[in-house]
CSV table of C-alpha atoms and ligand atoms in Angstrom, one decimal:
chain,number,residue,atom,x,y,z
A,3,MET,CA,28.8,19.1,-16.0
A,4,ASN,CA,26.5,21.4,-17.9
A,5,ILE,CA,24.5,20.0,-20.8
A,6,GLN,CA,22.5,21.9,-23.2
A,7,THR,CA,19.4,20.8,-25.1
A,8,PRO,CA,19.3,22.5,-28.5
A,9,PRO,CA,15.9,24.3,-29.0
A,10,GLY,CA,13.4,21.9,-30.5
A,11,LYS,CA,15.7,18.8,-30.1
A,12,THR,CA,15.2,15.9,-27.8
A,13,GLN,CA,18.9,14.9,-27.8
A,14,ILE,CA,21.5,16.4,-25.6
A,15,VAL,CA,25.0,17.2,-26.6
A,16,PRO,CA,27.9,18.0,-24.3
A,17,ASN,CA,29.0,21.7,-24.4
A,18,ASP,CA,32.4,21.1,-22.9
A,19,LEU,CA,34.6,18.7,-24.9
A,20,SER,CA,37.8,19.5,-23.1
A,21,SER,CA,38.3,16.6,-20.7
A,22,PHE,CA,37.9,13.6,-23.0
A,23,TRP,CA,41.3,12.9,-24.5
A,24,MET,CA,40.1,11.2,-27.6
A,25,PRO,CA,41.9,8.1,-29.1
A,26,PHE,CA,43.6,8.2,-32.5
A,27,THR,CA,42.1,11.7,-33.1
A,28,ALA,CA,43.4,15.2,-33.8
A,29,ASN,CA,41.8,16.5,-30.5
A,30,ARG,CA,42.2,20.2,-31.2
A,31,GLN,CA,40.9,20.0,-34.7
A,32,PHE,CA,37.9,17.8,-33.7
A,33,LYS,CA,36.9,20.0,-30.7
A,34,GLN,CA,36.8,23.0,-33.1
A,35,ASP,CA,34.3,21.2,-35.3
A,36,PRO,CA,32.9,18.1,-33.5
A,37,ARG,CA,31.1,15.3,-35.2
A,38,LEU,CA,28.8,13.5,-32.8
A,39,PHE,CA,26.4,10.5,-32.9
A,40,VAL,CA,23.6,10.2,-30.3
A,41,SER,CA,21.9,7.0,-31.4
A,42,ALA,CA,22.0,4.2,-34.0
A,43,ARG,CA,19.8,1.6,-35.5
A,44,ASP,CA,20.4,-1.0,-38.2
A,45,MET,CA,22.4,0.7,-41.0
A,46,HIS,CA,22.2,4.3,-39.6
A,47,TYR,CA,23.6,6.6,-37.0
A,48,THR,CA,21.7,9.7,-35.9
A,49,THR,CA,23.4,13.0,-35.2
A,50,PRO,CA,22.3,15.5,-32.4
A,51,ASP,CA,20.5,17.5,-35.0
A,52,GLY,CA,18.6,14.5,-36.2
A,53,ARG,CA,20.5,13.7,-39.4
A,54,GLN,CA,20.7,10.1,-40.5
A,55,VAL,CA,24.2,8.9,-41.5
A,56,LEU,CA,24.7,5.7,-43.4
A,57,ASP,CA,27.3,3.5,-41.6
A,58,GLY,CA,29.8,2.6,-44.3
A,59,THR,CA,32.3,1.2,-41.7
A,60,ALA,CA,30.2,-0.9,-39.2
A,61,GLY,CA,31.4,1.5,-36.6
A,62,LEU,CA,35.0,0.6,-36.4
A,63,TRP,CA,34.8,-2.7,-38.3
A,64,CYS,CA,32.7,-4.2,-35.5
A,65,VAL,CA,29.0,-3.8,-35.9
A,66,ASN,CA,28.6,-6.6,-38.4
A,67,ALA,CA,24.9,-7.3,-37.8
A,68,GLY,CA,24.0,-3.6,-37.8
A,69,HIS,CA,23.1,-1.4,-34.8
A,70,ALA,CA,20.9,-2.0,-31.8
A,71,ARG,CA,19.8,-5.5,-32.8
A,72,PRO,CA,16.9,-6.5,-30.6
A,73,ARG,CA,18.3,-10.0,-29.5
A,74,ILE,CA,21.6,-8.5,-28.4
A,75,VAL,CA,19.9,-5.5,-26.6
A,76,GLU,CA,17.6,-7.9,-24.7
A,77,ALA,CA,20.4,-10.4,-23.8
A,78,VAL,CA,22.6,-7.6,-22.4
A,79,GLN,CA,19.7,-6.2,-20.4
A,80,GLN,CA,18.7,-9.6,-19.0
A,81,GLN,CA,22.3,-10.6,-18.2
A,82,ILE,CA,23.2,-7.5,-16.3
A,83,ALA,CA,20.2,-7.9,-14.1
A,84,THR,CA,20.9,-11.6,-13.5
A,85,LEU,CA,24.6,-11.9,-13.0
A,86,ASP,CA,26.4,-8.6,-13.5
A,87,PHE,CA,29.9,-10.0,-12.8
A,88,ALA,CA,31.5,-13.2,-11.8
A,89,PRO,CA,35.2,-13.9,-11.5
A,90,THR,CA,36.8,-16.4,-13.9
A,91,PHE,CA,39.9,-16.9,-11.9
A,92,ASN,CA,39.3,-20.2,-10.1
A,93,MET,CA,35.5,-19.6,-10.5
A,94,GLY,CA,33.2,-19.9,-13.4
A,95,HIS,CA,29.8,-19.1,-14.8
A,96,PRO,CA,27.9,-21.3,-17.3
A,97,ILE,CA,27.6,-19.0,-20.3
A,98,ALA,CA,31.4,-18.6,-20.5
A,99,PHE,CA,31.8,-22.3,-21.2
A,100,GLU,CA,28.7,-22.3,-23.5
A,101,LEU,CA,30.2,-19.4,-25.5
A,102,ALA,CA,33.6,-21.0,-25.7
A,103,ASN,CA,32.0,-24.2,-27.0
A,104,ARG,CA,29.9,-22.3,-29.6
A,105,LEU,CA,33.0,-20.5,-30.8
A,106,ALA,CA,35.1,-23.6,-31.0
A,107,ALA,CA,32.4,-25.2,-33.2
A,108,MET,CA,32.8,-22.2,-35.6
A,109,ALA,CA,36.6,-22.4,-35.7
A,110,PRO,CA,38.6,-24.3,-38.3
A,111,GLU,CA,39.2,-27.9,-37.6
A,112,GLY,CA,41.7,-28.6,-34.8
A,113,ILE,CA,41.1,-25.2,-33.2
A,114,ASN,CA,38.9,-25.8,-30.1
A,115,ARG,CA,40.3,-23.8,-27.3
A,116,VAL,CA,39.3,-20.2,-26.5
A,117,PHE,CA,40.9,-17.7,-24.2
A,118,PHE,CA,38.8,-14.6,-23.5
A,119,THR,CA,40.0,-11.0,-23.5
A,120,ASN,CA,38.4,-7.5,-23.7
A,121,SER,CA,39.8,-6.1,-27.0
A,122,GLY,CA,41.8,-6.8,-30.1
A,123,SER,CA,44.9,-5.4,-28.5
A,124,GLU,CA,44.6,-7.8,-25.5
A,125,SER,CA,43.9,-10.7,-27.9
A,126,VAL,CA,47.1,-10.0,-29.7
A,127,ASP,CA,49.2,-9.7,-26.6
A,128,THR,CA,47.6,-12.9,-25.2
A,129,ALA,CA,48.4,-14.7,-28.5
A,130,LEU,CA,52.0,-13.6,-28.4
A,131,LYS,CA,52.3,-14.8,-24.8
A,132,ILE,CA,50.7,-18.1,-25.6
A,133,ALA,CA,53.2,-18.6,-28.5
A,134,LEU,CA,56.2,-17.9,-26.3
A,135,ALA,CA,55.0,-20.0,-23.4
A,136,TYR,CA,54.0,-22.8,-25.8
A,137,GLN,CA,57.6,-23.0,-27.2
A,138,ARG,CA,58.9,-23.1,-23.7
A,139,ALA,CA,56.4,-25.8,-22.7
A,140,VAL,CA,57.6,-28.1,-25.5
A,141,GLY,CA,61.2,-27.6,-24.7
A,142,ARG,CA,62.0,-25.0,-27.2
A,143,GLY,CA,62.5,-22.1,-24.9
A,144,GLU,CA,65.2,-20.5,-27.1
A,145,ARG,CA,62.4,-19.6,-29.6
A,146,VAL,CA,61.8,-16.1,-28.2
A,147,ARG,CA,61.6,-14.0,-31.4
A,148,LEU,CA,58.3,-12.7,-32.8
A,149,ILE,CA,57.9,-11.7,-36.4
A,150,GLY,CA,55.3,-9.2,-37.7
A,151,ARG,CA,54.9,-7.5,-41.0
A,152,GLU,CA,55.4,-3.9,-42.3
A,153,ARG,CA,52.1,-2.1,-42.4
A,154,GLY,CA,50.6,-4.6,-39.9
A,155,TYR,CA,48.2,-3.3,-37.2
A,156,HIS,CA,47.9,-5.4,-34.1
A,157,GLY,CA,46.5,-2.9,-31.6
A,158,VAL,CA,48.3,-0.7,-29.2
A,159,GLY,CA,49.6,-2.9,-26.4
A,160,PHE,CA,53.4,-3.2,-26.2
A,161,GLY,CA,53.3,-6.6,-27.9
A,162,GLY,CA,50.9,-5.6,-30.7
A,163,MET,CA,52.7,-2.3,-31.2
A,164,SER,CA,56.1,-4.1,-31.5
A,165,VAL,CA,55.0,-6.7,-34.1
A,166,GLY,CA,52.9,-4.0,-35.8
A,167,GLY,CA,54.5,-2.2,-38.7
A,168,ILE,CA,53.0,1.3,-38.7
A,169,ALA,CA,55.7,3.9,-38.0
A,170,SER,CA,53.5,6.6,-36.5
A,171,ASN,CA,52.1,4.1,-34.0
A,172,ARG,CA,55.6,3.2,-32.8
A,173,LYS,CA,58.0,6.1,-33.0
A,174,ALA,CA,57.1,7.9,-29.8
A,175,PHE,CA,57.1,4.8,-27.6
A,176,GLY,CA,60.6,3.7,-27.0
A,177,THR,CA,62.4,0.6,-28.0
A,178,MET,CA,59.4,-1.9,-28.1
A,179,LEU,CA,59.8,-5.6,-27.3
A,180,PRO,CA,63.3,-7.0,-28.0
A,181,GLY,CA,63.7,-9.7,-30.6
A,182,VAL,CA,61.0,-8.6,-33.0
A,183,ASP,CA,61.5,-8.3,-36.7
A,184,HIS,CA,59.2,-7.7,-39.7
A,185,ILE,CA,58.7,-9.1,-43.1
A,186,ARG,CA,57.8,-6.8,-46.0
A,187,HIS,CA,54.3,-5.8,-46.7
A,188,THR,CA,52.3,-6.9,-49.8
A,189,HIS,CA,51.2,-3.6,-51.3
A,190,ASP,CA,52.3,-3.4,-54.9
A,191,LEU,CA,50.3,-0.8,-56.8
A,192,ALA,CA,52.6,-0.9,-59.8
A,193,ARG,CA,51.5,-4.5,-60.6
A,194,ASN,CA,48.2,-4.9,-58.8
A,195,ALA,CA,46.3,-1.6,-58.9
A,196,PHE,CA,42.5,-2.0,-59.5
A,197,SER,CA,42.6,-5.8,-58.8
A,198,LYS,CA,39.2,-7.3,-58.2
A,199,GLY,CA,39.6,-9.5,-55.2
A,200,GLN,CA,43.0,-11.1,-54.5
A,201,PRO,CA,45.8,-9.6,-56.6
A,202,GLU,CA,47.5,-11.8,-59.1
A,203,HIS,CA,51.1,-10.7,-58.3
A,204,GLY,CA,53.1,-11.0,-55.1
A,205,VAL,CA,53.1,-14.6,-53.8
A,206,GLU,CA,56.8,-14.2,-53.6
A,207,PHE,CA,56.5,-11.5,-50.9
A,208,ALA,CA,56.0,-14.5,-48.5
A,209,ASP,CA,59.6,-15.6,-49.2
A,210,ASP,CA,60.7,-12.5,-47.3
A,211,LEU,CA,60.0,-14.7,-44.3
A,212,GLU,CA,62.9,-17.0,-45.4
A,213,ARG,CA,65.2,-13.9,-45.4
A,214,VAL,CA,64.3,-13.1,-41.8
A,215,ILE,CA,64.6,-16.7,-40.8
A,216,ALA,CA,68.1,-16.9,-42.4
A,217,LEU,CA,69.0,-13.7,-40.5
A,218,HIS,CA,67.9,-14.9,-37.1
A,219,ASP,CA,67.9,-18.7,-37.4
A,220,ALA,CA,64.6,-20.5,-37.3
A,221,ALA,CA,65.5,-22.0,-33.9
A,222,THR,CA,65.1,-18.6,-32.3
A,223,ILE,CA,61.7,-17.7,-33.7
A,224,ALA,CA,58.4,-18.5,-31.8
A,225,ALA,CA,55.8,-17.1,-34.1
A,226,VAL,CA,54.8,-15.0,-37.1
A,227,ILE,CA,51.7,-12.8,-36.9
A,228,VAL,CA,49.9,-11.3,-39.8
A,229,GLU,CA,46.4,-10.0,-40.6
A,230,PRO,CA,45.0,-12.1,-43.4
A,231,ILE,CA,43.9,-8.8,-44.9
A,232,ALA,CA,45.7,-5.8,-43.4
A,233,GLY,CA,42.8,-3.6,-42.5
A,234,SER,CA,43.8,-0.5,-40.5
A,235,THR,CA,46.7,0.3,-42.8
A,236,GLY,CA,44.5,0.6,-45.8
A,237,VAL,CA,43.0,-2.8,-46.8
A,238,LEU,CA,45.9,-4.7,-48.3
A,239,ILE,CA,44.4,-7.9,-49.8
A,240,PRO,CA,46.9,-10.9,-49.8
A,241,PRO,CA,48.1,-11.8,-53.3
A,242,LYS,CA,47.0,-15.2,-54.6
A,243,GLY,CA,48.9,-18.0,-52.9
A,244,TYR,CA,50.6,-15.7,-50.4
A,245,LEU,CA,49.0,-17.0,-47.2
A,246,GLN,CA,49.5,-20.6,-48.3
A,247,ARG,CA,53.2,-19.9,-48.8
A,248,LEU,CA,53.5,-18.3,-45.4
A,249,ARG,CA,51.9,-21.4,-43.9
A,250,GLN,CA,54.4,-23.7,-45.8
A,251,ILE,CA,57.4,-21.7,-44.6
A,252,CYS,CA,56.2,-21.7,-41.0
A,253,ASP,CA,55.6,-25.4,-41.1
A,254,LYS,CA,59.0,-26.1,-42.6
A,255,HIS,CA,60.7,-24.2,-39.8
A,256,GLY,CA,58.5,-25.2,-36.8
A,257,ILE,CA,57.2,-21.6,-36.4
A,258,LEU,CA,53.7,-20.9,-35.2
A,259,LEU,CA,51.5,-18.9,-37.5
A,260,ILE,CA,49.0,-16.4,-35.9
A,261,PHE,CA,46.2,-14.8,-37.9
A,262,ASP,CA,45.0,-11.6,-36.5
A,263,GLU,CA,41.4,-11.8,-37.4
A,264,VAL,CA,40.1,-8.9,-35.3
A,265,ILE,CA,38.6,-7.4,-38.5
A,266,THR,CA,38.2,-10.4,-40.8
A,267,GLY,CA,36.6,-12.7,-38.2
A,268,PHE,CA,32.8,-13.2,-37.9
A,269,GLY,CA,31.6,-12.9,-41.5
A,270,ARG,CA,33.4,-9.9,-43.0
A,271,LEU,CA,34.6,-12.1,-45.9
A,272,GLY,CA,31.5,-14.3,-46.1
A,273,SER,CA,32.8,-17.1,-43.9
A,274,ASN,CA,33.4,-17.5,-40.1
A,275,PHE,CA,37.0,-16.6,-40.5
A,276,ALA,CA,39.5,-15.4,-43.2
A,277,ALA,CA,41.2,-18.8,-42.5
A,278,ASP,CA,38.1,-20.5,-44.0
A,279,HIS,CA,37.8,-17.9,-46.8
A,280,PHE,CA,41.4,-18.3,-47.9
A,281,GLY,CA,41.7,-22.0,-47.1
A,282,VAL,CA,44.7,-21.5,-44.8
A,283,THR,CA,44.6,-22.7,-41.1
A,284,PRO,CA,46.9,-20.9,-38.7
A,285,ASP,CA,47.8,-22.1,-35.2
A,286,ILE,CA,46.2,-19.3,-33.3
A,287,ILE,CA,43.5,-16.8,-34.3
A,288,THR,CA,42.9,-13.5,-32.5
A,289,THR,CA,39.5,-11.9,-32.6
A,290,ALA,CA,37.4,-9.1,-31.0
A,291,LYS,CA,35.0,-6.6,-32.6
A,292,GLY,CA,32.4,-8.7,-34.4
A,293,LEU,CA,32.5,-11.2,-31.6
A,294,THR,CA,29.9,-9.1,-29.8
A,295,ASN,CA,28.8,-7.0,-32.7
A,296,GLY,CA,30.7,-4.2,-31.0
A,297,SER,CA,28.1,-4.0,-28.3
A,298,ILE,CA,30.2,-4.9,-25.3
A,299,PRO,CA,34.0,-5.0,-25.3
A,300,MET,CA,35.3,-8.5,-25.7
A,301,GLY,CA,38.0,-10.4,-27.5
A,302,ALA,CA,38.8,-14.1,-27.9
A,303,VAL,CA,42.0,-16.0,-28.8
A,304,PHE,CA,41.4,-19.3,-30.6
A,305,VAL,CA,44.1,-21.9,-30.1
A,306,LYS,CA,44.9,-25.3,-31.7
A,307,ASP,CA,44.2,-28.2,-29.4
A,308,ALA,CA,47.9,-29.3,-29.5
A,309,ILE,CA,49.0,-25.9,-28.2
A,310,TYR,CA,46.5,-26.1,-25.3
A,311,GLU,CA,47.5,-29.7,-24.5
A,312,ALA,CA,51.2,-28.7,-24.3
A,313,PHE,CA,50.3,-26.5,-21.4
A,314,MET,CA,48.3,-29.2,-19.6
A,315,GLN,CA,51.3,-31.0,-18.1
A,316,GLY,CA,52.6,-31.2,-14.6
A,317,PRO,CA,50.6,-31.4,-11.4
A,318,PRO,CA,46.9,-30.7,-12.1
A,319,GLU,CA,46.7,-28.2,-9.2
A,320,ALA,CA,49.3,-26.0,-10.9
A,321,ILE,CA,48.1,-23.0,-12.9
A,322,GLU,CA,49.2,-23.7,-16.4
A,323,PHE,CA,49.2,-20.2,-17.9
A,324,PHE,CA,49.9,-17.2,-15.7
A,325,HIS,CA,47.7,-14.8,-17.7
A,326,GLY,CA,44.2,-13.4,-17.6
A,327,TYR,CA,42.1,-10.3,-17.2
A,328,THR,CA,39.6,-9.4,-14.5
A,329,TYR,CA,37.0,-9.2,-17.3
A,330,SER,CA,38.0,-12.3,-19.2
A,331,ALA,CA,34.6,-13.9,-20.1
A,332,HIS,CA,32.6,-11.1,-18.5
A,333,PRO,CA,29.1,-12.4,-18.1
A,334,VAL,CA,27.5,-9.4,-20.0
A,335,ALA,CA,30.0,-9.7,-22.8
A,336,CYS,CA,29.3,-13.5,-23.0
A,337,ALA,CA,25.6,-12.8,-23.2
A,338,ALA,CA,26.1,-10.2,-25.9
A,339,SER,CA,28.3,-12.6,-27.9
A,340,LEU,CA,25.9,-15.5,-27.7
A,341,ALA,CA,23.0,-13.2,-28.9
A,342,THR,CA,25.3,-11.9,-31.6
A,343,LEU,CA,26.1,-15.4,-32.8
A,344,ASP,CA,22.3,-16.2,-32.8
A,345,THR,CA,21.7,-13.1,-34.9
A,346,TYR,CA,24.4,-14.0,-37.4
A,347,GLN,CA,23.0,-17.5,-37.6
A,348,GLU,CA,19.3,-16.7,-37.8
A,349,GLU,CA,19.8,-14.1,-40.5
A,350,ASP,CA,22.5,-16.2,-42.2
A,351,LEU,CA,24.5,-13.0,-42.4
A,352,PHE,CA,27.8,-14.6,-43.4
A,353,ALA,CA,26.2,-16.2,-46.5
A,354,ARG,CA,24.5,-12.9,-47.2
A,355,CYS,CA,27.9,-11.2,-47.2
A,356,ALA,CA,29.2,-13.8,-49.6
A,357,SER,CA,26.3,-13.4,-51.9
A,358,LEU,CA,26.5,-9.5,-51.8
A,359,ALA,CA,30.3,-9.5,-52.4
A,360,PRO,CA,30.2,-9.5,-56.2
A,361,TYR,CA,27.6,-6.7,-56.2
A,362,TRP,CA,29.8,-4.7,-53.8
A,363,ARG,CA,32.9,-5.3,-55.9
A,364,ASP,CA,31.2,-4.1,-59.1
A,365,ALA,CA,29.6,-1.1,-57.5
A,366,LEU,CA,32.9,0.0,-56.0
A,367,HIS,CA,35.0,-0.5,-59.2
A,368,ASN,CA,32.4,0.8,-61.7
A,369,GLY,CA,31.3,3.7,-59.5
A,370,LEU,CA,34.7,5.0,-58.3
A,371,LYS,CA,37.6,4.0,-60.5
A,372,ASP,CA,37.3,7.1,-62.8
A,373,CYS,CA,36.9,9.7,-60.0
A,374,PRO,CA,39.7,12.3,-59.7
A,375,HIS,CA,42.9,11.3,-57.8
A,376,VAL,CA,41.8,7.6,-57.4
A,377,ILE,CA,44.9,5.4,-57.9
A,378,ASP,CA,43.4,2.1,-56.8
A,379,VAL,CA,40.1,0.4,-55.9
A,380,ARG,CA,40.3,-2.9,-54.1
A,381,ASN,CA,37.8,-5.3,-52.5
A,382,GLU,CA,37.3,-8.7,-50.8
A,383,GLY,CA,34.1,-9.9,-49.1
A,384,LEU,CA,32.4,-6.8,-47.8
A,385,ILE,CA,35.6,-4.8,-47.5
A,386,GLY,CA,36.6,-2.1,-49.9
A,387,ALA,CA,39.3,0.5,-50.3
A,388,ILE,CA,39.8,3.5,-52.5
A,389,GLU,CA,43.4,4.8,-52.5
A,390,LEU,CA,43.9,8.5,-53.4
A,391,ASP,CA,46.9,10.2,-54.8
A,392,PRO,CA,48.2,12.3,-51.8
A,393,ILE,CA,48.3,16.1,-52.2
A,394,LYS,CA,52.0,16.9,-52.6
A,395,GLY,CA,53.6,17.7,-49.3
A,396,GLU,CA,50.3,17.2,-47.4
A,397,PRO,CA,49.7,13.5,-47.0
A,398,THR,CA,46.3,12.4,-45.5
A,399,LYS,CA,44.7,15.8,-46.3
A,400,ARG,CA,42.8,14.7,-49.4
A,401,ALA,CA,41.3,11.6,-47.8
A,402,PHE,CA,40.5,13.4,-44.6
A,403,LYS,CA,38.6,16.0,-46.5
A,404,ALA,CA,36.6,13.2,-48.2
A,405,PHE,CA,35.9,11.9,-44.8
A,406,THR,CA,34.4,15.2,-43.5
A,407,ASP,CA,32.6,15.8,-46.8
A,408,ALA,CA,31.1,12.4,-46.7
A,409,PHE,CA,29.9,12.9,-43.1
A,410,LYS,CA,28.2,16.1,-44.1
A,411,ALA,CA,26.6,14.2,-47.0
A,412,GLY,CA,25.3,11.5,-44.7
A,413,LEU,CA,27.9,8.8,-45.0
A,414,LEU,CA,30.4,7.4,-42.5
A,415,ILE,CA,33.6,6.3,-44.1
A,416,ARG,CA,37.1,5.7,-42.5
A,417,THR,CA,40.4,6.9,-43.7
A,418,THR,CA,43.9,5.9,-43.1
A,419,GLY,CA,46.6,7.9,-44.8
A,420,ASP,CA,45.1,8.7,-48.1
A,421,ILE,CA,43.1,5.5,-48.3
A,422,ILE,CA,39.4,5.3,-47.8
A,423,ALA,CA,38.4,2.1,-46.1
A,424,LEU,CA,34.8,0.7,-46.3
A,425,SER,CA,33.3,-2.2,-44.3
A,426,PRO,CA,29.5,-1.8,-44.0
A,427,PRO,CA,27.4,-3.9,-41.7
A,428,LEU,CA,26.6,-7.2,-43.4
A,429,ILE,CA,22.8,-6.3,-43.4
A,430,ILE,CA,23.5,-3.6,-46.0
A,431,SER,CA,21.0,-3.8,-49.0
A,432,LYS,CA,21.9,-3.4,-52.6
A,433,SER,CA,20.2,0.0,-52.8
A,434,GLN,CA,22.2,1.1,-49.7
A,435,ILE,CA,25.4,0.0,-51.5
A,436,ASP,CA,24.3,2.1,-54.5
A,437,GLU,CA,23.7,5.1,-52.1
A,438,LEU,CA,27.0,4.6,-50.4
A,439,VAL,CA,28.9,4.6,-53.8
A,440,ASP,CA,26.9,7.5,-55.2
A,441,THR,CA,27.5,9.6,-52.2
A,442,LEU,CA,31.2,8.8,-52.2
A,443,ARG,CA,31.4,9.5,-55.9
A,444,LYS,CA,29.9,12.9,-55.5
A,445,VAL,CA,32.3,13.6,-52.7
A,446,LEU,CA,35.3,12.6,-54.8
A,447,LEU,CA,34.1,14.5,-57.8
A,448,THR,CA,33.9,17.7,-55.9
A,449,ALA,CA,37.1,17.2,-53.9
A,450,GLY,CA,40.1,19.3,-54.7
B,502,PLP,C1,43.9,-6.5,-37.0
B,502,PLP,C2,43.6,-5.8,-35.7
B,502,PLP,N1,44.2,-6.2,-34.6
B,502,PLP,C3,44.0,-5.6,-33.4
B,502,PLP,C4,43.3,-4.5,-33.3
B,502,PLP,C5,43.1,-3.8,-32.0
B,502,PLP,O1,41.8,-3.9,-31.5
B,502,PLP,P1,41.3,-3.0,-30.3
B,502,PLP,O2,41.2,-1.6,-30.8
B,502,PLP,O3,40.0,-3.7,-29.9
B,502,PLP,O4,42.3,-3.1,-29.2
B,502,PLP,C6,42.6,-4.0,-34.4
B,502,PLP,C7,41.8,-2.8,-34.4
B,502,PLP,O5,41.3,-2.3,-35.4
B,502,PLP,C8,42.8,-4.7,-35.7
B,502,PLP,O6,42.3,-4.2,-36.8
């Protein structure tokens, strides 16, 4: 492949973009006007022409400790030179067990078992399989239905896509898993626009689960899966009391509750998990992203002890769960994760997130609520969203223009539909929050 070095620049950029079929991207549009990063450190990316871009999204909600953190870089380098790979099917390596123990100690009480995967999508499919197999193991094999939520995002595997509730992610891909239904989403701008933190209205949206249960009969339902905060669909913060009520309904009917914490886990809300932040303990938690600070692909599914124990029946030489990935607990990912947890701990980054959250909230609301076309600003922890009024007949266009304008102005944001989502690394400073909001304000003020 030919590469070119722009005159006077040390970085190289590819001059042929044709072969890489880019994920979740308008490939033809991108390749006409590409946006590239060639390096990153702490709060900034660098472009091939040497521009610094403030990371307002922690990459893709994953680089919670900021980029190229020395401990993580060193741990990965050392691990790959020491034990590059070891199977975890009927074999083991020490740091897989060490990491699982460290993670269990971080999880809510009663959740002490960890199954490793390589992504959020794999974590979700693993969690759904655990839920189904658990029900069978405890003699309730007729509980085969899975319930998701409209506007939910649970990755792109067939399981996650089926319980997910984003039409564009589903419509081209056939009939999905059978036996899946969805409860309604919680977005209610008419009552909750410009809420600071959790919206006041909408606890009753949880009762939609009773409707679905009445329709299918609780005795056929294995599990309900929701994101505590729906991230990818535009940052939908749960109304006050909503998650508590979902928990109560699941308990009443013997249904497992799965929190998909791929975004909310590892400090994003100022605590280990959203479960801690909102004070609601699910039965299973799915994670990825911040688990390794985005450095090496890895996911983890956290499971209540009682669920694990239900599998540990029968002859001890029998495999209890016919599931796993070649790269489950990959040594380099384990090393990256241990170093990530050390970094979070040493720098007390989750507490830092919690203490910055009020500043973040005020900066977003005060700085952006009066910009043109803004119909909502919302926040929780170090997550924010600005919802724009779509251009008539051209949904997504307004937000996408803001995205490209922000990139030109030195800021990485993320958009979904006409919603701008923000989730900076937890190391962001107050002056960088100001810079982020000022840049976005200028972008929105000049947008059409
Ligand atoms: C809540 C949630 N679940 C699952 C996923 C899928 O994760 P991955 O892209 O690592 O497969 C994501 C990704 O954004 C997510 O936000």
